Short mmCIF file of C-alpha atoms in Angstrom, two decimals:
data_model
loop_
_atom_site.label_atom_id
_atom_site.label_comp_id
_atom_site.label_asym_id
_atom_site.label_seq_id
_atom_site.Cartn_x
_atom_site.Cartn_y
_atom_site.Cartn_z
CA MET N 1 -95.10 -95.24 20.50
CA THR N 2 -94.67 -93.48 17.18
CA PHE N 3 -93.63 -90.32 19.00
CA VAL N 4 -90.89 -92.11 20.99
CA VAL N 5 -89.36 -93.73 17.90
CA ARG N 6 -89.13 -90.43 16.12
CA GLY N 7 -87.42 -88.76 19.16
CA ARG N 8 -84.72 -91.40 19.28
CA ARG N 9 -84.08 -91.07 15.58
CA ARG N 10 -83.62 -87.33 15.88
CA ARG N 11 -81.08 -87.73 18.69
CA TRP N 12 -79.05 -90.24 16.68
CA LEU N 13 -79.09 -87.94 13.71
CA ALA N 14 -77.82 -85.02 15.81
CA ALA N 15 -74.99 -87.11 17.26
CA GLY N 16 -73.96 -88.23 13.80
CA ALA N 17 -73.86 -84.65 12.60
CA VAL N 18 -71.49 -83.68 15.44
CA VAL N 19 -69.13 -86.54 14.66
CA LEU N 20 -69.14 -85.65 10.97
CA ALA N 21 -68.35 -82.00 11.73
CA ALA N 22 -65.37 -83.00 13.91
CA ALA N 23 -64.03 -85.27 11.20
CA VAL N 24 -64.31 -82.50 8.65
CA ALA N 25 -62.47 -80.07 10.97
CA VAL N 26 -59.61 -82.54 11.45
CA ALA N 27 -59.36 -83.10 7.73
CA VAL N 28 -59.29 -79.37 7.01
CA SER N 29 -56.60 -78.82 9.65
CA THR N 30 -54.49 -81.58 8.17
CA VAL N 31 -54.84 -80.22 4.66
CA ARG N 32 -54.04 -76.63 5.67
CA GLY N 33 -51.03 -76.95 8.04
CA GLY N 34 -50.28 -80.32 9.50
CA ASP N 35 -47.97 -80.42 12.60
CA PRO N 36 -46.44 -77.03 13.72
CA ALA N 37 -42.87 -76.47 12.42
CA PRO N 38 -40.13 -76.64 15.13
CA ALA N 39 -38.86 -73.24 16.43
CA ALA N 40 -35.55 -72.03 15.01
CA ALA N 41 -32.53 -72.44 17.34
CA ALA N 42 -31.33 -69.25 19.10
CA THR N 43 -28.13 -67.83 17.63
CA THR N 44 -25.43 -65.36 18.52
CA THR N 45 -22.67 -63.68 16.54
CA VAL N 46 -18.92 -63.63 16.99
CA GLN N 47 -17.92 -60.27 18.46
CA ARG N 48 -14.67 -58.49 19.23
CA GLY N 49 -14.04 -57.38 22.79
CA GLU N 50 -12.37 -58.24 26.10
CA VAL N 51 -12.20 -61.62 27.84
CA THR N 52 -11.25 -61.67 31.50
CA TYR N 53 -10.60 -64.48 33.96
CA SER N 54 -10.97 -63.59 37.63
CA VAL N 55 -11.47 -65.12 41.06
CA ALA N 56 -14.04 -63.82 43.52
CA ALA N 57 -14.53 -63.79 47.27
CA ALA N 58 -16.85 -62.26 49.83
CA GLY N 59 -15.57 -59.30 51.80
CA LYS N 60 -16.52 -56.16 53.67
CA VAL N 61 -15.72 -52.46 53.60
CA ALA N 62 -13.09 -51.40 56.15
CA PRO N 63 -11.15 -48.18 56.85
CA VAL N 64 -7.63 -48.05 55.50
CA ALA N 65 -6.33 -47.61 59.06
CA THR N 66 -7.55 -47.57 62.64
CA ARG N 67 -6.38 -45.60 65.65
CA GLU N 68 -6.60 -46.97 69.18
CA LEU N 69 -6.74 -44.29 71.86
CA ALA N 70 -6.02 -44.89 75.55
CA PHE N 71 -5.52 -42.80 78.66
CA THR N 72 -1.96 -42.55 79.96
CA VAL N 73 -3.06 -43.06 83.57
CA ALA N 74 -5.92 -44.82 85.29
CA GLY N 75 -8.79 -42.77 86.64
CA THR N 76 -12.49 -42.03 86.78
CA LEU N 77 -14.26 -41.00 83.59
CA THR N 78 -15.63 -37.50 83.90
CA SER N 79 -16.96 -37.20 80.33
CA VAL N 80 -17.52 -39.27 77.20
CA ARG N 81 -18.54 -37.03 74.31
CA VAL N 82 -18.93 -39.54 71.44
CA LYS N 83 -20.71 -42.77 70.58
CA PRO N 84 -19.90 -45.52 68.07
CA GLY N 85 -20.67 -44.35 64.54
CA ALA N 86 -20.00 -40.68 65.22
CA GLU N 87 -17.86 -38.70 62.79
CA VAL N 88 -15.06 -36.73 64.48
CA LEU N 89 -12.63 -34.04 63.36
CA PRO N 90 -8.93 -33.57 64.21
CA GLY N 91 -8.49 -32.08 67.69
CA GLN N 92 -12.04 -32.82 68.80
CA GLU N 93 -12.28 -33.85 72.47
CA LEU N 94 -13.63 -37.37 72.85
CA ALA N 95 -13.36 -38.29 76.53
CA ALA N 96 -11.64 -37.26 79.77
CA ILE N 97 -10.81 -38.59 83.23
CA ASP N 98 -10.27 -36.79 86.55
CA ASP N 99 -6.88 -35.05 86.22
CA ALA N 100 -6.39 -33.81 89.79
CA ALA N 101 -3.67 -36.36 90.65
CA ALA N 102 -1.87 -35.90 87.33
CA ARG N 103 -1.95 -32.11 87.71
CA ALA N 104 -0.49 -32.32 91.22
CA ALA N 105 2.28 -34.63 89.96
CA ARG N 106 3.08 -32.18 87.17
CA ASP N 107 3.30 -29.25 89.62
CA GLU N 108 5.57 -31.24 91.93
CA ALA N 109 7.86 -32.14 89.03
CA ALA N 110 8.01 -28.50 87.95
CA ASN N 111 9.01 -27.42 91.47
CA ALA N 112 11.67 -30.14 91.61
CA LEU N 113 13.12 -28.90 88.33
CA ALA N 114 13.22 -25.35 89.61
CA ASP N 115 15.13 -26.49 92.72
CA ALA N 116 17.59 -28.53 90.62
CA GLU N 117 18.24 -25.59 88.30
CA GLN N 118 18.90 -23.33 91.28
CA THR N 119 21.33 -25.86 92.72
CA LEU N 120 23.16 -25.99 89.39
CA ALA N 121 23.34 -22.23 89.22
CA ASP N 122 24.81 -22.09 92.73
CA ALA N 123 27.36 -24.77 91.87
CA ARG N 124 28.51 -22.87 88.81
CA HIS N 125 28.75 -19.66 90.79
CA ALA N 126 30.81 -21.45 93.39
CA ALA N 127 33.25 -22.49 90.64
CA GLY N 128 33.70 -18.88 89.64
CA ASP N 129 31.20 -18.95 86.77
CA ASP N 130 33.83 -20.80 84.75
CA THR N 131 33.03 -24.42 83.93
CA SER N 132 36.22 -24.96 81.93
CA CYS N 133 38.87 -27.22 83.40
CA GLU N 134 41.23 -24.30 84.17
CA GLY N 135 38.43 -22.44 85.88
CA VAL N 136 37.52 -25.46 87.97
CA ARG N 137 41.19 -25.98 88.94
CA ALA N 138 41.42 -22.38 90.02
CA ALA N 139 38.20 -22.64 92.01
CA VAL N 140 39.32 -25.85 93.71
CA ALA N 141 42.79 -24.44 94.44
CA GLY N 142 41.23 -21.32 95.93
CA LEU N 143 38.98 -23.39 98.18
CA ARG N 144 41.88 -25.51 99.44
CA THR N 145 44.49 -22.78 99.94
CA PRO N 146 44.56 -21.41 103.50
CA ALA N 147 45.43 -17.98 102.17
CA ALA N 148 42.10 -17.82 100.36
CA PRO N 149 39.60 -16.28 102.79
CA VAL N 150 36.24 -18.06 102.96
CA PRO N 151 33.23 -16.37 104.58
CA THR N 152 32.23 -17.92 107.88
CA GLY N 153 29.69 -20.73 107.60
CA SER N 154 29.81 -20.89 103.80
CA ALA N 155 32.03 -22.25 101.07
CA THR N 156 31.60 -19.06 99.06
CA ALA N 157 29.69 -15.85 99.22
CA ALA N 158 26.24 -15.84 97.66
CA PRO N 159 25.46 -13.15 95.12
CA SER N 160 23.21 -10.36 96.20
CA GLY N 161 19.56 -11.21 95.84
CA SER N 162 20.14 -14.96 95.58
CA PRO N 163 19.14 -17.56 98.20
CA SER N 164 21.64 -17.73 101.01
CA PRO N 165 23.65 -20.98 101.09
CA SER N 166 23.39 -23.32 104.04
CA ALA N 167 25.63 -22.64 107.04
CA SER N 168 25.94 -26.29 107.96
CA PRO N 169 29.56 -27.49 107.76
CA GLY N 170 28.58 -31.10 107.11
CA PRO N 171 27.39 -32.77 103.88
CA SER N 172 23.73 -32.36 102.92
CA ALA N 173 21.47 -35.44 102.67
CA GLY N 174 19.68 -34.17 99.58
CA PRO N 175 19.89 -31.45 96.92
CA SER N 176 21.31 -28.39 98.60
CA SER N 177 23.10 -25.18 97.80
CA SER N 178 25.77 -25.98 100.41
CA ARG N 179 29.27 -25.61 99.17
CA THR N 180 30.89 -27.65 102.00
CA PRO N 181 32.95 -30.58 100.64
CA GLY N 182 31.52 -34.05 101.28
CA PRO N 183 33.50 -37.13 102.30
CA GLY N 184 36.98 -36.83 100.89
CA PRO N 185 40.05 -34.63 101.42
CA SER N 186 39.49 -31.80 103.85
CA PRO N 187 40.02 -28.19 102.70
CA SER N 188 43.35 -28.18 104.52
CA SER N 189 44.64 -31.30 102.72
CA PRO N 190 47.10 -30.75 99.89
CA ALA N 191 45.42 -31.06 96.48
CA ALA N 192 46.90 -32.19 93.21
CA PRO N 193 46.52 -29.65 90.41
CA GLY N 194 43.32 -30.18 88.45
CA GLU N 195 41.90 -32.71 90.91
CA GLY N 196 38.49 -31.05 90.69
CA CYS N 197 38.33 -31.66 86.88
CA GLN N 198 38.54 -35.41 87.42
CA GLY N 199 35.90 -35.78 90.07
CA GLY N 200 32.73 -35.72 87.96
CA ALA N 201 32.61 -39.43 87.23
CA ASN N 202 33.68 -40.41 90.74
CA SER N 203 31.40 -38.18 92.72
CA GLY N 204 28.81 -40.13 94.63
CA GLY N 205 26.61 -37.33 95.92
CA ARG N 206 25.34 -33.83 95.44
CA GLY N 207 27.22 -30.98 97.12
CA GLY N 208 30.74 -31.82 96.00
CA THR N 209 33.18 -29.03 95.19
CA GLY N 210 34.05 -27.56 91.83
CA ALA N 211 33.42 -29.81 88.85
CA ASP N 212 31.96 -32.51 91.10
CA ALA N 213 29.23 -30.18 92.30
CA ILE N 214 28.47 -28.96 88.79
CA TYR N 215 28.38 -32.48 87.37
CA THR N 216 26.11 -33.76 90.11
CA ALA N 217 23.80 -30.75 89.86
CA GLN N 218 23.57 -31.14 86.08
CA LEU N 219 22.55 -34.78 86.45
CA ALA N 220 19.84 -33.73 88.87
CA VAL N 221 18.56 -31.16 86.37
CA ASN N 222 18.49 -33.76 83.60
CA ARG N 223 16.51 -36.14 85.79
CA ALA N 224 14.09 -33.38 86.77
CA VAL N 225 13.56 -32.38 83.12
CA ALA N 226 12.75 -35.99 82.16
CA GLU N 227 10.42 -36.35 85.15
CA LEU N 228 8.57 -33.14 84.26
CA ALA N 229 8.17 -34.32 80.66
CA ARG N 230 6.66 -37.59 81.91
CA ALA N 231 4.32 -35.74 84.22
CA GLU N 232 3.17 -33.41 81.45
CA ARG N 233 2.52 -36.36 79.11
CA ALA N 234 0.51 -38.05 81.84
CA LEU N 235 -1.53 -34.88 82.38
CA ALA N 236 -2.13 -34.47 78.64
CA GLY N 237 -3.19 -38.12 78.48
CA THR N 238 -6.10 -37.58 80.81
CA THR N 239 -8.01 -36.17 77.82
CA LEU N 240 -8.48 -38.07 74.56
CA THR N 241 -8.73 -36.05 71.35
CA ALA N 242 -9.14 -37.17 67.75
CA PRO N 243 -5.77 -37.17 65.93
CA VAL N 244 -7.40 -37.32 62.47
CA ALA N 245 -10.80 -37.10 60.83
CA ALA N 246 -12.36 -40.49 61.47
CA LYS N 247 -15.41 -42.48 62.53
CA VAL N 248 -15.77 -43.83 66.06
CA LEU N 249 -15.80 -47.63 65.92
CA SER N 250 -16.00 -48.45 69.62
CA VAL N 251 -16.17 -46.82 73.06
CA GLU N 252 -15.35 -48.91 76.14
CA GLY N 253 -17.16 -47.06 78.94
CA ARG N 254 -19.27 -44.16 80.12
CA ALA N 255 -18.98 -41.31 82.60
CA GLY N 256 -18.39 -42.52 86.14
CA ASP N 257 -16.61 -45.74 85.17
CA GLU N 258 -13.12 -46.54 86.37
CA VAL N 259 -10.75 -47.03 83.43
CA GLY N 260 -7.14 -48.06 83.02
CA THR N 261 -4.59 -47.60 80.28
CA ALA N 262 -6.06 -50.14 77.84
CA THR N 263 -7.65 -49.02 74.55
CA PHE N 264 -10.73 -46.94 75.33
CA ILE N 265 -11.77 -45.57 71.93
CA THR N 266 -11.08 -47.06 68.48
CA LEU N 267 -11.30 -44.81 65.43
CA GLY N 268 -11.54 -45.79 61.78
CA VAL N 269 -9.85 -43.47 59.30
CA THR N 270 -12.58 -43.11 56.67
CA ALA N 271 -10.76 -40.71 54.34
CA THR N 272 -9.72 -43.77 52.34
CA MET N 273 -11.82 -46.93 52.46
CA MET N 274 -10.80 -50.40 51.33
CA VAL N 275 -12.39 -53.81 50.90
CA GLN N 276 -11.08 -56.64 53.03
CA ALA N 277 -11.79 -60.03 51.44
CA GLU N 278 -10.90 -63.61 52.34
CA PHE N 279 -9.70 -65.65 49.33
CA ALA N 280 -9.30 -69.41 49.25
CA GLU N 281 -5.73 -70.72 49.22
CA ALA N 282 -6.05 -72.06 45.65
CA ASP N 283 -6.96 -68.57 44.41
CA ALA N 284 -4.69 -66.55 46.70
CA VAL N 285 -1.50 -68.10 45.26
CA SER N 286 -2.24 -66.31 41.98
CA LEU N 287 -2.87 -62.91 43.57
CA ALA N 288 -0.29 -60.15 43.63
CA VAL N 289 -0.17 -56.51 44.63
CA GLY N 290 -1.16 -54.25 41.74
CA ARG N 291 -3.58 -56.64 40.02
CA PRO N 292 -6.83 -55.01 38.84
CA ALA N 293 -10.03 -55.92 40.65
CA THR N 294 -13.73 -55.12 40.79
CA VAL N 295 -16.09 -54.63 43.73
CA THR N 296 -19.87 -54.91 43.85
CA PHE N 297 -22.27 -54.36 46.74
CA ALA N 298 -25.52 -56.13 47.58
CA ASN N 299 -27.40 -52.84 47.90
CA ARG N 300 -25.91 -51.47 44.65
CA PRO N 301 -25.89 -54.47 42.27
CA GLU N 302 -26.06 -52.30 39.18
CA GLU N 303 -22.79 -50.54 40.05
CA THR N 304 -19.33 -52.10 39.64
CA LEU N 305 -16.40 -50.22 41.17
CA THR N 306 -12.82 -50.68 40.00
CA ALA N 307 -10.08 -51.39 42.52
CA THR N 308 -6.51 -52.65 42.84
CA VAL N 309 -4.96 -55.29 45.07
CA ALA N 310 -3.10 -53.34 47.77
CA GLU N 311 -1.99 -56.14 50.10
CA VAL N 312 -1.97 -59.93 50.27
CA ALA N 313 -1.46 -61.50 53.69
CA ALA N 314 1.73 -63.53 54.02
CA THR N 315 0.03 -66.14 56.19
CA GLY N 316 -3.41 -67.68 55.98
CA THR N 317 -6.10 -68.40 58.53
CA ALA N 318 -7.26 -72.00 58.86
CA ASN N 319 -10.92 -72.85 59.32
CA GLY N 320 -11.05 -76.60 59.57
CA THR N 321 -9.43 -77.91 56.39
CA LEU N 322 -9.96 -74.65 54.49
CA VAL N 323 -7.24 -71.98 54.51
CA ARG N 324 -8.07 -68.42 53.50
CA TYR N 325 -5.85 -65.39 52.92
CA ARG N 326 -6.81 -61.81 53.72
CA VAL N 327 -6.55 -59.47 50.73
CA LEU N 328 -7.00 -55.69 50.80
CA LEU N 329 -8.41 -53.95 47.74
CA ALA N 330 -7.98 -50.20 47.27
CA PHE N 331 -10.57 -48.31 45.23
CA ASP N 332 -9.23 -46.54 42.17
CA GLY N 333 -11.39 -43.51 43.01
CA SER N 334 -13.13 -42.18 46.11
CA PRO N 335 -16.62 -43.68 46.11
CA GLU N 336 -19.17 -42.02 48.33
CA GLY N 337 -21.78 -43.55 50.59
CA LEU N 338 -19.69 -46.50 51.77
CA LEU N 339 -20.42 -47.90 55.21
CA ILE N 340 -17.85 -49.55 57.48
CA GLY N 341 -18.62 -53.27 57.59
CA GLN N 342 -20.77 -53.15 54.44
CA SER N 343 -20.74 -56.53 52.65
CA ALA N 344 -19.13 -56.68 49.22
CA THR N 345 -18.08 -59.13 46.54
CA ALA N 346 -14.51 -58.72 45.35
CA GLY N 347 -13.21 -60.04 42.05
CA VAL N 348 -9.52 -60.00 41.12
CA VAL N 349 -8.60 -60.25 37.45
CA LEU N 350 -5.93 -62.91 36.92
CA ASN N 351 -5.82 -62.86 33.11
CA ARG N 352 -7.19 -60.61 30.40
CA ALA N 353 -7.29 -60.62 26.58
CA GLU N 354 -8.33 -57.38 24.91
CA GLY N 355 -9.56 -56.79 21.36
CA VAL N 356 -10.10 -60.51 20.61
CA LEU N 357 -12.91 -62.50 19.00
CA LEU N 358 -15.22 -64.01 21.57
CA LEU N 359 -18.35 -66.08 22.07
CA PRO N 360 -20.42 -66.95 25.14
CA GLN N 361 -19.21 -70.06 26.94
CA SER N 362 -22.49 -71.84 26.19
CA ALA N 363 -21.85 -71.50 22.43
CA VAL N 364 -18.59 -73.46 22.58
CA ARG N 365 -18.26 -77.10 23.54
CA MET N 366 -14.70 -77.78 24.66
CA THR N 367 -13.10 -80.87 23.12
CA GLY N 368 -9.55 -80.23 24.35
CA ASP N 369 -7.38 -77.71 26.18
CA THR N 370 -7.40 -75.32 23.21
CA ALA N 371 -9.95 -77.01 20.92
CA GLY N 372 -13.69 -76.57 20.79
CA GLU N 373 -16.78 -77.11 18.66
CA VAL N 374 -19.62 -74.75 17.69
CA LYS N 375 -22.89 -75.36 15.86
CA LEU N 376 -23.75 -73.22 12.87
CA PRO N 377 -27.37 -72.04 12.53
CA ASP N 378 -28.19 -75.01 10.24
CA GLY N 379 -26.85 -77.45 12.86
CA THR N 380 -23.52 -78.13 11.15
CA ALA N 381 -20.62 -78.60 13.60
CA ARG N 382 -17.45 -76.61 13.13
CA GLN N 383 -14.14 -76.99 14.92
CA VAL N 384 -12.54 -73.86 16.43
CA LYS N 385 -9.33 -73.02 18.28
CA VAL N 386 -9.88 -71.51 21.72
CA GLY N 387 -7.67 -69.10 23.66
CA LEU N 388 -8.51 -67.63 27.05
CA ARG N 389 -11.57 -69.07 28.76
CA GLY N 390 -12.91 -66.21 30.85
CA ASP N 391 -15.64 -65.71 33.40
CA GLY N 392 -18.45 -65.69 30.83
CA ASP N 393 -16.85 -65.62 27.40
CA VAL N 394 -14.36 -67.67 25.40
CA GLU N 395 -11.67 -66.27 23.14
CA ILE N 396 -11.89 -67.63 19.57
CA VAL N 397 -8.42 -67.84 18.02
CA ALA N 398 -9.29 -69.54 14.73
CA GLY N 399 -12.20 -71.16 12.88
CA LEU N 400 -14.63 -68.20 12.86
CA ALA N 401 -14.64 -64.59 11.74
CA GLU N 402 -16.19 -61.53 13.33
CA GLY N 403 -19.92 -61.43 12.59
CA ASP N 404 -20.33 -65.18 11.99
CA SER N 405 -23.49 -66.67 13.50
CA VAL N 406 -23.53 -69.78 15.66
CA ARG N 407 -26.08 -71.41 17.89
CA VAL N 408 -26.18 -70.15 21.49
CA ASP N 409 -26.27 -73.73 22.74
CA ALA N 410 -23.46 -75.75 21.22
CA ARG N 411 -25.18 -78.99 22.25
CA SER N 412 -28.48 -78.25 20.50
#
């Protein structure tokens, strides 16, 4: 029993010693420091610099221009030499269709022109190689005067080495070198002087005499020249080539496909790239061509490129109740490594104040349109006059001097 009593006493004594030690530690802590002092409020100083106010919108990189290429005639694709994303150079062949039909049409038009030119040459020779009015009168008078001998079966003799004119006495149904007069006065009918000079506008067919024949033949030549030009353009249009250095944006088929005259290849001119952004209506009304801007990219957040507003759309695009306006921003330089369609954030500067005193927006509590309040390091409030309120800073017009310290949080 004596042993048990002593054990209990020792345990009570140990517990009392622990409590006493804790009390002493609390007392010492109180005497030495008490409660920790509150941390000093963060401060900032008034600096001189630039305050800007801008509006921002999401956009994407786009070429300054696009070129849409199409075949001039329908046909079967024989080759497609590029794919979307390929870089092409001026004159590089991109695609082609079967040109057999277009080549045949070109050859036929060339032959028709040659025939029309020969007919014109024969008509001029028949008029005595003189296309003036006096020459035509003389030629017509000679044809209609019985005393003027005419070789049998021909209105005039053909020059040596030239195709022989037709011997048919009647009018020809198509282009012909025949010199026999068509419907109208017969060679034996009396003719008024200069009648041949007036017939060009009244002649209804090829193969008239004098000026009529020349006029009609010249019209045929003009038509043949135009037809040959069309045929040559159609033949050239069976092959698509790059007009400028560009990047292929789209290709609408592959070899073996049947294609028409719609756009087949779209090129983006990458020599000069721009950013196309969609701004809200409330912001777009303040935008104007020539305003400075900035552009940042998601994959290059540390880099800010300068740009200028190049175009503001005259009409907006409605999406529900929201109307947005397309704005094109031109880079001030020629940045490298840009990708067509790359996402970007565009900011257009609407107002700027340079060389002014400024503070962070958090350091100024606005109390009016141009009035604000700051807190000095000791917590004292001071009234200030505010100018431009920018994207992150506020212009201080009066109430503080450069280098003055204020609390970062005006509400602390």
